[in-house]
PDB file of C-alpha atoms in Angstrom:
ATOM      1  CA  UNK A   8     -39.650-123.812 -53.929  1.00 34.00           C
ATOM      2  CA  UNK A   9     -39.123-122.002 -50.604  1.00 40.00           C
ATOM      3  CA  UNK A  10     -36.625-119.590 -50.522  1.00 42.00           C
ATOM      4  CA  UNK A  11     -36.041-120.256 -46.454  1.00 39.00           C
ATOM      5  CA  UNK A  12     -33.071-122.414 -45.313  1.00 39.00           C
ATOM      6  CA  UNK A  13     -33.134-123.146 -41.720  1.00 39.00           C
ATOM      7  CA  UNK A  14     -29.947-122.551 -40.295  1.00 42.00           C
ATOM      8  CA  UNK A  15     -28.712-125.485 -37.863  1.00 38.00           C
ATOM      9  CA  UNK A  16     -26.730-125.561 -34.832  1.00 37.00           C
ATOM     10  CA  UNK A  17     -25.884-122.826 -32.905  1.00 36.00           C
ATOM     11  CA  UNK A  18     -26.658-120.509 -35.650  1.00 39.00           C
ATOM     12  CA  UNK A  19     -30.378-120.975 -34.944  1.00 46.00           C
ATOM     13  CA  UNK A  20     -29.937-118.398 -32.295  1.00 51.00           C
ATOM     14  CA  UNK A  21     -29.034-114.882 -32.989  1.00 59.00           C
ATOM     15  CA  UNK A  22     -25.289-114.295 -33.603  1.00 61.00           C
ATOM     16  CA  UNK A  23     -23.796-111.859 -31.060  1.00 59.00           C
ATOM     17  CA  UNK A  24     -21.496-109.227 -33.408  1.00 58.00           C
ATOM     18  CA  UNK A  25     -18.133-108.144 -32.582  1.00 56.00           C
ATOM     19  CA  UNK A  26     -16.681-107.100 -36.163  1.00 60.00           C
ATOM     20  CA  UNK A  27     -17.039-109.082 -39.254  1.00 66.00           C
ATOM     21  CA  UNK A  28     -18.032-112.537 -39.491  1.00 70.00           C
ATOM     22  CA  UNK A  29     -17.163-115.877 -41.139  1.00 74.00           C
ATOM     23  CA  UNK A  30     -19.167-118.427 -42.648  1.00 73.00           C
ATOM     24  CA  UNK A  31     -18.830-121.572 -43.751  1.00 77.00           C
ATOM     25  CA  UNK A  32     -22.071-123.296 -45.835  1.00 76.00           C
ATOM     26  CA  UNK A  33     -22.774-126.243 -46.911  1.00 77.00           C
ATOM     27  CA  UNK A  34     -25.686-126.478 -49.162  1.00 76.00           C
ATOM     28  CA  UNK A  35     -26.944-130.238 -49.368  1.00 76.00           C
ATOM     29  CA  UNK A  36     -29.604-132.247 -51.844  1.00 78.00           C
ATOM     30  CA  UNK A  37     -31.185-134.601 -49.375  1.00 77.00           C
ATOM     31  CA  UNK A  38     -31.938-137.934 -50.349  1.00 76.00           C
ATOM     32  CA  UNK A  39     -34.056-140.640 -48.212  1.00 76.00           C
ATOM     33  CA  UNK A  40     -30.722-142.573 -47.522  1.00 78.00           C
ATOM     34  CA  UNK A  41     -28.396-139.760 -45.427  1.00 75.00           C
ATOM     35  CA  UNK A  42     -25.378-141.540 -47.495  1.00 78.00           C
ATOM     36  CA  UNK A  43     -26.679-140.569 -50.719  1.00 78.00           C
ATOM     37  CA  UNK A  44     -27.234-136.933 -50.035  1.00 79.00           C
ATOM     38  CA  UNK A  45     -25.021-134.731 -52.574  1.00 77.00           C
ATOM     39  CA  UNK A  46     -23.750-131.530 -52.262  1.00 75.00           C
ATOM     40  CA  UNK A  47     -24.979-128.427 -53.975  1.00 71.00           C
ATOM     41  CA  UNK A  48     -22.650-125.736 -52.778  1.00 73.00           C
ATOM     42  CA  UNK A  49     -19.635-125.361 -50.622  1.00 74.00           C
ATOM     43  CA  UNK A  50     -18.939-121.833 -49.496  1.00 73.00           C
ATOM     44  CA  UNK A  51     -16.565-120.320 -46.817  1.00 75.00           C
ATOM     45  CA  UNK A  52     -16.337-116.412 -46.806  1.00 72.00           C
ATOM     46  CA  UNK A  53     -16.122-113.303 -44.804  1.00 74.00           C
ATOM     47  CA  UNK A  54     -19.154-110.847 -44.529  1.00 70.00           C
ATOM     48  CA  UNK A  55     -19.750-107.497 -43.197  1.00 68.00           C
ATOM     49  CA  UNK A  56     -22.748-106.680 -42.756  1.00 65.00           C
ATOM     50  CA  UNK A  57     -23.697-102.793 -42.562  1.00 64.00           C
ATOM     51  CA  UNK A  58     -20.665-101.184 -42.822  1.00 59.00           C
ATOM     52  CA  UNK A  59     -21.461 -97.999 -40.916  1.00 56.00           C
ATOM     53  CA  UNK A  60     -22.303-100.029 -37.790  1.00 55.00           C
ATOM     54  CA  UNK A  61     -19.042-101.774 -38.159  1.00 54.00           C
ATOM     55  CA  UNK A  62     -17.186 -98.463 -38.863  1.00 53.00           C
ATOM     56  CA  UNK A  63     -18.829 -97.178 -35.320  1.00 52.00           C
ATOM     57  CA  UNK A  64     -18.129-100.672 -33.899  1.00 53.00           C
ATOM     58  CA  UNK A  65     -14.274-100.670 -34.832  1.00 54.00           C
ATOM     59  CA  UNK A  66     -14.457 -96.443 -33.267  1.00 55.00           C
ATOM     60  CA  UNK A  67     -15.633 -98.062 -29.935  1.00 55.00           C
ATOM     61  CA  UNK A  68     -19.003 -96.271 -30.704  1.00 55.00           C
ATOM     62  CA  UNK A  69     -22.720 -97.484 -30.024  1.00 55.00           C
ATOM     63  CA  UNK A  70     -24.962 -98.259 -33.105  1.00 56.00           C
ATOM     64  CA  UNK A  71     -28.000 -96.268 -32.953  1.00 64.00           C
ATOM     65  CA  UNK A  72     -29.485 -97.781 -35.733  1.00 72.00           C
ATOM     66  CA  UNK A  73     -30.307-101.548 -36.913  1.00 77.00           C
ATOM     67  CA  UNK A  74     -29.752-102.505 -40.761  1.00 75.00           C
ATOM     68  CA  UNK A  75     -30.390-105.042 -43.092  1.00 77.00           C
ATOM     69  CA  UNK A  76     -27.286-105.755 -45.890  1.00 75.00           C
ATOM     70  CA  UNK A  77     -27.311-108.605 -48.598  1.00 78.00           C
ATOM     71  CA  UNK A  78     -24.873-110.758 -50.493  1.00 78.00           C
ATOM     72  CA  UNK A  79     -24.807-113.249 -53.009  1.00 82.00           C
ATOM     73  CA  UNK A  80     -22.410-116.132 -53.559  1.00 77.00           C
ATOM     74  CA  UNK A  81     -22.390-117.496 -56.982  1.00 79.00           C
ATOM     75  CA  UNK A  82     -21.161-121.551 -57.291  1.00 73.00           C
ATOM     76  CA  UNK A  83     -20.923-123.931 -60.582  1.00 74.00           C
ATOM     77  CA  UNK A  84     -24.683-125.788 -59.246  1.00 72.00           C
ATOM     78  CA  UNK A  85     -26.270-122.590 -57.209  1.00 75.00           C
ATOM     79  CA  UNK A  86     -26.774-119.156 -56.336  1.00 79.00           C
ATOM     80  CA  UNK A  87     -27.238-118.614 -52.527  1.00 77.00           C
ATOM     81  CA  UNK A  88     -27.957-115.199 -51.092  1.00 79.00           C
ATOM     82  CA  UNK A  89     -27.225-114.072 -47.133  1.00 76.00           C
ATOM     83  CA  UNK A  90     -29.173-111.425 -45.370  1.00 77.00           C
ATOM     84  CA  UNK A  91     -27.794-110.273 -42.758  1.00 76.00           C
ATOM     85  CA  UNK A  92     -29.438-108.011 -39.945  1.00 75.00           C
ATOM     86  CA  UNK A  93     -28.310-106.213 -37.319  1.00 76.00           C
ATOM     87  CA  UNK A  94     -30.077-105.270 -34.329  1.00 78.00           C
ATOM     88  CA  UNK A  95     -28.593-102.977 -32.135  1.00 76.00           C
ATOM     89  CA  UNK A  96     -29.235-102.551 -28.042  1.00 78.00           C
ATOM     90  CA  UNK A  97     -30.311-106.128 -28.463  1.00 82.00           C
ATOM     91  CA  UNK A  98     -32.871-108.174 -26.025  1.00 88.00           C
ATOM     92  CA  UNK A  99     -32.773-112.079 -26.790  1.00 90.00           C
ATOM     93  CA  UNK A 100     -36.443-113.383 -27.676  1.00 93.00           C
ATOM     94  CA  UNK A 101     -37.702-116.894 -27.108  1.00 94.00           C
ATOM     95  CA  UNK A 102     -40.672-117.404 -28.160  1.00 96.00           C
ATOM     96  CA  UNK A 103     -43.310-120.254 -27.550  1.00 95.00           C
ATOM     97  CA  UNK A 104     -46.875-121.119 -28.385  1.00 95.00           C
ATOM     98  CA  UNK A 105     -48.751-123.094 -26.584  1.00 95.00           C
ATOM     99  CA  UNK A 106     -52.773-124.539 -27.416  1.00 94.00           C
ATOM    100  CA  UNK A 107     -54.262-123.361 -24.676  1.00 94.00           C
ATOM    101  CA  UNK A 108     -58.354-124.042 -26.098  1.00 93.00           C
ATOM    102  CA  UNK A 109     -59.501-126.233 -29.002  1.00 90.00           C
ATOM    103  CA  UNK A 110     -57.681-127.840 -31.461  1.00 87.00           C
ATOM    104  CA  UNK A 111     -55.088-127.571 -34.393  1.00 87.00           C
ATOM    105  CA  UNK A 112     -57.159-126.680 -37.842  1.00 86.00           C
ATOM    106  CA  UNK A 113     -57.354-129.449 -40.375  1.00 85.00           C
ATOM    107  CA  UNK A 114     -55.963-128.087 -43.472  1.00 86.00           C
ATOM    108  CA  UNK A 115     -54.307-125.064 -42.125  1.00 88.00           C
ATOM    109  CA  UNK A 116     -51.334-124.030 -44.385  1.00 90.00           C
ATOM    110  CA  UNK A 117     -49.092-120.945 -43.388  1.00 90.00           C
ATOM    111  CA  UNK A 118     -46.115-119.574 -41.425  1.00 92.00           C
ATOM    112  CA  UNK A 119     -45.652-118.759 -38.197  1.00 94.00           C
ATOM    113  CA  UNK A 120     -43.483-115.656 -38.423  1.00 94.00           C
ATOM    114  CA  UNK A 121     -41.407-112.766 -36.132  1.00 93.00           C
ATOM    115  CA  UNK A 122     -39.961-109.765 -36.667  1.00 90.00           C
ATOM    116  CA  UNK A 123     -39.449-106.259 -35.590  1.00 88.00           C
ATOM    117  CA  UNK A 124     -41.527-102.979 -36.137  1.00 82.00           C
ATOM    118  CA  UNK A 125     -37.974-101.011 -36.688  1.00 79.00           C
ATOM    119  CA  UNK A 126     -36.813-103.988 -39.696  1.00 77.00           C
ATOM    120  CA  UNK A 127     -40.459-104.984 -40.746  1.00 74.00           C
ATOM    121  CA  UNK A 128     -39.661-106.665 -44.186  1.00 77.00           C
ATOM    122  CA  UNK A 129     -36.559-108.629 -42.410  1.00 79.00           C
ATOM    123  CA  UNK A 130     -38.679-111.414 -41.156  1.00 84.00           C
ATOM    124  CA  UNK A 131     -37.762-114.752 -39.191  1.00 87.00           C
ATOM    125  CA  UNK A 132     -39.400-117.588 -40.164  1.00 90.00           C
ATOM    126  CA  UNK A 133     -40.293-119.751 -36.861  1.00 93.00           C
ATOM    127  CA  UNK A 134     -42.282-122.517 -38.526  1.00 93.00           C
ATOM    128  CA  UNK A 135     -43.561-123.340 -41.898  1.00 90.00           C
ATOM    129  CA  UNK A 136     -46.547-125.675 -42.010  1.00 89.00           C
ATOM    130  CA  UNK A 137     -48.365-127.564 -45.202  1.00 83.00           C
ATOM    131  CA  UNK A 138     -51.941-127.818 -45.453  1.00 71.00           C
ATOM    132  CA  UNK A 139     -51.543-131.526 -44.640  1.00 72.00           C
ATOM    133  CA  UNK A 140     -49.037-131.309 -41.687  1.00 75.00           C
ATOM    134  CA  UNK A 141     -50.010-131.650 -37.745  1.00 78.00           C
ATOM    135  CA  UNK A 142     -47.277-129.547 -35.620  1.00 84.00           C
ATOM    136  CA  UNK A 143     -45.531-131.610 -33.338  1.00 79.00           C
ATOM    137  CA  UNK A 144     -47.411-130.978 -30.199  1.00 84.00           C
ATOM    138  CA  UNK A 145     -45.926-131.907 -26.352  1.00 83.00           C
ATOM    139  CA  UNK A 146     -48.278-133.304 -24.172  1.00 84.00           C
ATOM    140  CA  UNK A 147     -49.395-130.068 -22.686  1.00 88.00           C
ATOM    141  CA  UNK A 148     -50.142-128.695 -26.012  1.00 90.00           C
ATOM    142  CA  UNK A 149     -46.609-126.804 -26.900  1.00 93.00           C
ATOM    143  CA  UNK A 150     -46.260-126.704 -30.440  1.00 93.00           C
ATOM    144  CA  UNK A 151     -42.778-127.372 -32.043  1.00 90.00           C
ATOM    145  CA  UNK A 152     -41.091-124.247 -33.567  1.00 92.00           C
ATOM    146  CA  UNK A 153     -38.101-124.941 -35.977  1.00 89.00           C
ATOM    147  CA  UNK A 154     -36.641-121.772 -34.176  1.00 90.00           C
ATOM    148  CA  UNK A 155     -37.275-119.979 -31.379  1.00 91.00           C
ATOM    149  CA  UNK A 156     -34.647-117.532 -30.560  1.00 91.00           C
ATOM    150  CA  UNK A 157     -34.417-113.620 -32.382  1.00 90.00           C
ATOM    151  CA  UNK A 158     -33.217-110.334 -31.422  1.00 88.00           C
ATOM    152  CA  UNK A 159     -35.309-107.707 -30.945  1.00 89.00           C
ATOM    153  CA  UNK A 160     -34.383-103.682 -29.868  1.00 87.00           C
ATOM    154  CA  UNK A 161     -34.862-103.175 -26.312  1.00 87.00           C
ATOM    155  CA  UNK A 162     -36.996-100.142 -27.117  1.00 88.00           C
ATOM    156  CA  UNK A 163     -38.531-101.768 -29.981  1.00 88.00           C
ATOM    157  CA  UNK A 164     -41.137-103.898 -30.589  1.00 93.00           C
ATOM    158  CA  UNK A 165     -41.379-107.501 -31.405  1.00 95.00           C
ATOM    159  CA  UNK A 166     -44.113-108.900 -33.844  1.00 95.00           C
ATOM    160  CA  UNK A 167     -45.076-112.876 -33.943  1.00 95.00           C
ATOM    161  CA  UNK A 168     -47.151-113.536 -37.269  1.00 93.00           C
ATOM    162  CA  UNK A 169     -49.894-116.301 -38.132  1.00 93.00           C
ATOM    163  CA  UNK A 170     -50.508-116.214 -41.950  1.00 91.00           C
ATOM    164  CA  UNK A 171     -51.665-118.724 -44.548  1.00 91.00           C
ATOM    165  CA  UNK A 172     -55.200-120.443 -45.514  1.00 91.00           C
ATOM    166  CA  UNK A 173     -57.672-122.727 -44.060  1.00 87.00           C
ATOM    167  CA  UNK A 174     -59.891-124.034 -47.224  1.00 83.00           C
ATOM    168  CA  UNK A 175     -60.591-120.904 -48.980  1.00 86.00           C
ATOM    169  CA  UNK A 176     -59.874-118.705 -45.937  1.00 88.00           C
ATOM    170  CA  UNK A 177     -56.843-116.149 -45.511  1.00 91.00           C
ATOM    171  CA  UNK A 178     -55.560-116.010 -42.255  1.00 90.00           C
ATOM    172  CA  UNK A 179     -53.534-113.173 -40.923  1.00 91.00           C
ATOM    173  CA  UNK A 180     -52.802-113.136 -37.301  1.00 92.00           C
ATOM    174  CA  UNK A 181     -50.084-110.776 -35.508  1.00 94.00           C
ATOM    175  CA  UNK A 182     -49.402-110.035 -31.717  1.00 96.00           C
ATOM    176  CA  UNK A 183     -47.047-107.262 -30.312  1.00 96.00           C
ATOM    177  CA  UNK A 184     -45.156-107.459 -27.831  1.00 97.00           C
ATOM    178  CA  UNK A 185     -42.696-104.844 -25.451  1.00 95.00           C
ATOM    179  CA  UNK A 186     -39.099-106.040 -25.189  1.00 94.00           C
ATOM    180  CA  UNK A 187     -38.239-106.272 -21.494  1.00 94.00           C
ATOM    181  CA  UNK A 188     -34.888-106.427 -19.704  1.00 90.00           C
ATOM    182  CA  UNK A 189     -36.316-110.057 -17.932  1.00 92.00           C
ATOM    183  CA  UNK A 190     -39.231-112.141 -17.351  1.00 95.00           C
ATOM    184  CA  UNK A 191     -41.848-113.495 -19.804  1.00 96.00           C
ATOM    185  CA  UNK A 192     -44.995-112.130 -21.453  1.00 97.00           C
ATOM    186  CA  UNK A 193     -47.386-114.000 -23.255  1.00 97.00           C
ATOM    187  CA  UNK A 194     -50.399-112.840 -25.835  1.00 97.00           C
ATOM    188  CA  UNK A 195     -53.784-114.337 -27.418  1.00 96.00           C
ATOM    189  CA  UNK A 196     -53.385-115.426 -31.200  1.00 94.00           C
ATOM    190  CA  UNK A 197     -56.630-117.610 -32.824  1.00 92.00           C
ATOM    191  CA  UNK A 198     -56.819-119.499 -35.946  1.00 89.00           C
ATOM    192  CA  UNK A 199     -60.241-120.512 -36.674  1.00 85.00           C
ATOM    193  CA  UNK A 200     -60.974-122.205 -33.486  1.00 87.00           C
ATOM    194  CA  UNK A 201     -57.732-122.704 -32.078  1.00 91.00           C
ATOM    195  CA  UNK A 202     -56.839-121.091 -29.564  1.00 94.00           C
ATOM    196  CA  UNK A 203     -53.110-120.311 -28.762  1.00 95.00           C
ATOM    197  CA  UNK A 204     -50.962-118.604 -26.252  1.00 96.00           C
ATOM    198  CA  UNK A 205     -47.969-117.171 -27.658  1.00 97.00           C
ATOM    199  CA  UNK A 206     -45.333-116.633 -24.934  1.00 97.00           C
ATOM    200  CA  UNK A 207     -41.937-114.721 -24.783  1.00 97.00           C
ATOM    201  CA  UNK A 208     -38.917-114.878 -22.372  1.00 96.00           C
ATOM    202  CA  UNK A 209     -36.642-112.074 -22.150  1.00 96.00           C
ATOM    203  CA  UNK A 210     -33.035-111.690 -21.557  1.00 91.00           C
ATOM    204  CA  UNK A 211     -30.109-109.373 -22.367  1.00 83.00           C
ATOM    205  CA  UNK A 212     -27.506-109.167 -24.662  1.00 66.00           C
ATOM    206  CA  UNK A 213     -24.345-106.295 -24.254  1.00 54.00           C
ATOM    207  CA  UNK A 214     -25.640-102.998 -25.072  1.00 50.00           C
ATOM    208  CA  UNK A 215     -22.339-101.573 -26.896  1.00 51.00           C
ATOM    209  CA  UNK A 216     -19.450-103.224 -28.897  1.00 49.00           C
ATOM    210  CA  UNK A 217     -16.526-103.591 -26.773  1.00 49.00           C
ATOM    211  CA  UNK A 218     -13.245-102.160 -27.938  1.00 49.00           C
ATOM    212  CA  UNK A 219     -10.565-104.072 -26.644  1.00 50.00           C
ATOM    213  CA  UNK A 220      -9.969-107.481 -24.512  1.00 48.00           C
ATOM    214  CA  UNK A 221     -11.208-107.791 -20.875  1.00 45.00           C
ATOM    215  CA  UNK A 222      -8.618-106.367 -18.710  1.00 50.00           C
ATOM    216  CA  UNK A 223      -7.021-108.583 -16.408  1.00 51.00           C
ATOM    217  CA  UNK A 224      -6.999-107.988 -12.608  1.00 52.00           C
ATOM    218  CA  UNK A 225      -4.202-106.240 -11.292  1.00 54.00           C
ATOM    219  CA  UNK A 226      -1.988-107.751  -8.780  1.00 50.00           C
ATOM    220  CA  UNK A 227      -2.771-107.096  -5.100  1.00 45.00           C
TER     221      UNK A 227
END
């Protein structure tokens, strides 16, 4: 019923972009027994996402804008669409929350969610929780995020969303946050009477698309 697929591997962290891409996805039905699971769709194709940026990438040009493209990829059993975004001048994001006063709400059910003010409706989901589900919580109260890592502009702004129901009430939570070029920052985000500390660490990605190979180092 969800339309989410959490990507695995390596691809749970943002992709850095030099030109177009290839993917290869396998799209399983999971059974109890990992030996009975059966596949649903096996796809392998290349994607180019926002062509402009790529025609300004392949010009040796900085993107000055970030973009959202889709495509879908019909097989015989399934019909599986990619989104794609691209955020350009790029800071890496990793976000944690932490209970820092009460405890998690019996019955909760919701999302926690990021994304950024410049590609609003292009939203990362972080963790996806049932109205009879406990987080996984460490020992000092660090709550277990099925991903972590996004992109955000560096002279953007990143957004980490609470929203979902406990009993008959809506909850809609959102912190903002200031990319910066290093170090962490951390906000207040309540639901009900938890209390949680929602904490980001910075770092940088390459600013511009590179045109050609690293030069080698001359001789003498």
């Amino acid at each position: 019923q969800d339309p989410y697929l959490l990507l695995t591997g390596p691809t749970r962290a943002p992709v850095t972009l030099f030109g177009p891409m290839h993917f290869d996805i396998t799209l399983k039905v999971k059974r109890s027994n990992e030996l009975e699971d059966k596949d649903l769709s096996l796809l392998g194709f290349r994607y180019e996402c926002c062509k402009s940026i790529n025609y300004q990438a392949s010009k040796g040009e900085c993107a000055l804008r970030s973009c959202v493209s889709s495509q879908k990829h019909r097989s015989k059993l399934s019909t599986l669409e990619l989104t794609c975004s691209i955020v350009v001048s790029s800071i890496e994001a990793t976000i944690s929350v932490c209970i820092v006063g009460g405890s998690w709400p019996d019955g909760f059910s919701g999302r926690f969610i990021a994304s950024t003010a410049s590609v609003s409706h292009m939203r990362v989901l972080l963790l996806n929780i049932g109205d009879k589900d406990t987080p996984v919580v460490a020992a000092d109260g660090t709550i277990e995020l099925s991903r972590r890592v996004v992109s955000v502009e560096s002279f953007g702004e990143l957004r980490v969303h609470a929203a979902g129901w406990l009993g008959s009430q809506q909850i809609d939570r959102e912190v903002f946050f200031q990319p910066l070029e290093s170090g962490r920052s951390s906000r207040s985000l309540k639901v009900g009477s938890c209390e949680m500390e929602v904490t980001v660490g910075w770092s940088l990605f390459p600013l511009c698309y590179p045109t050609d190979r690293i030069p080698s180092p001359k001789n003498g």
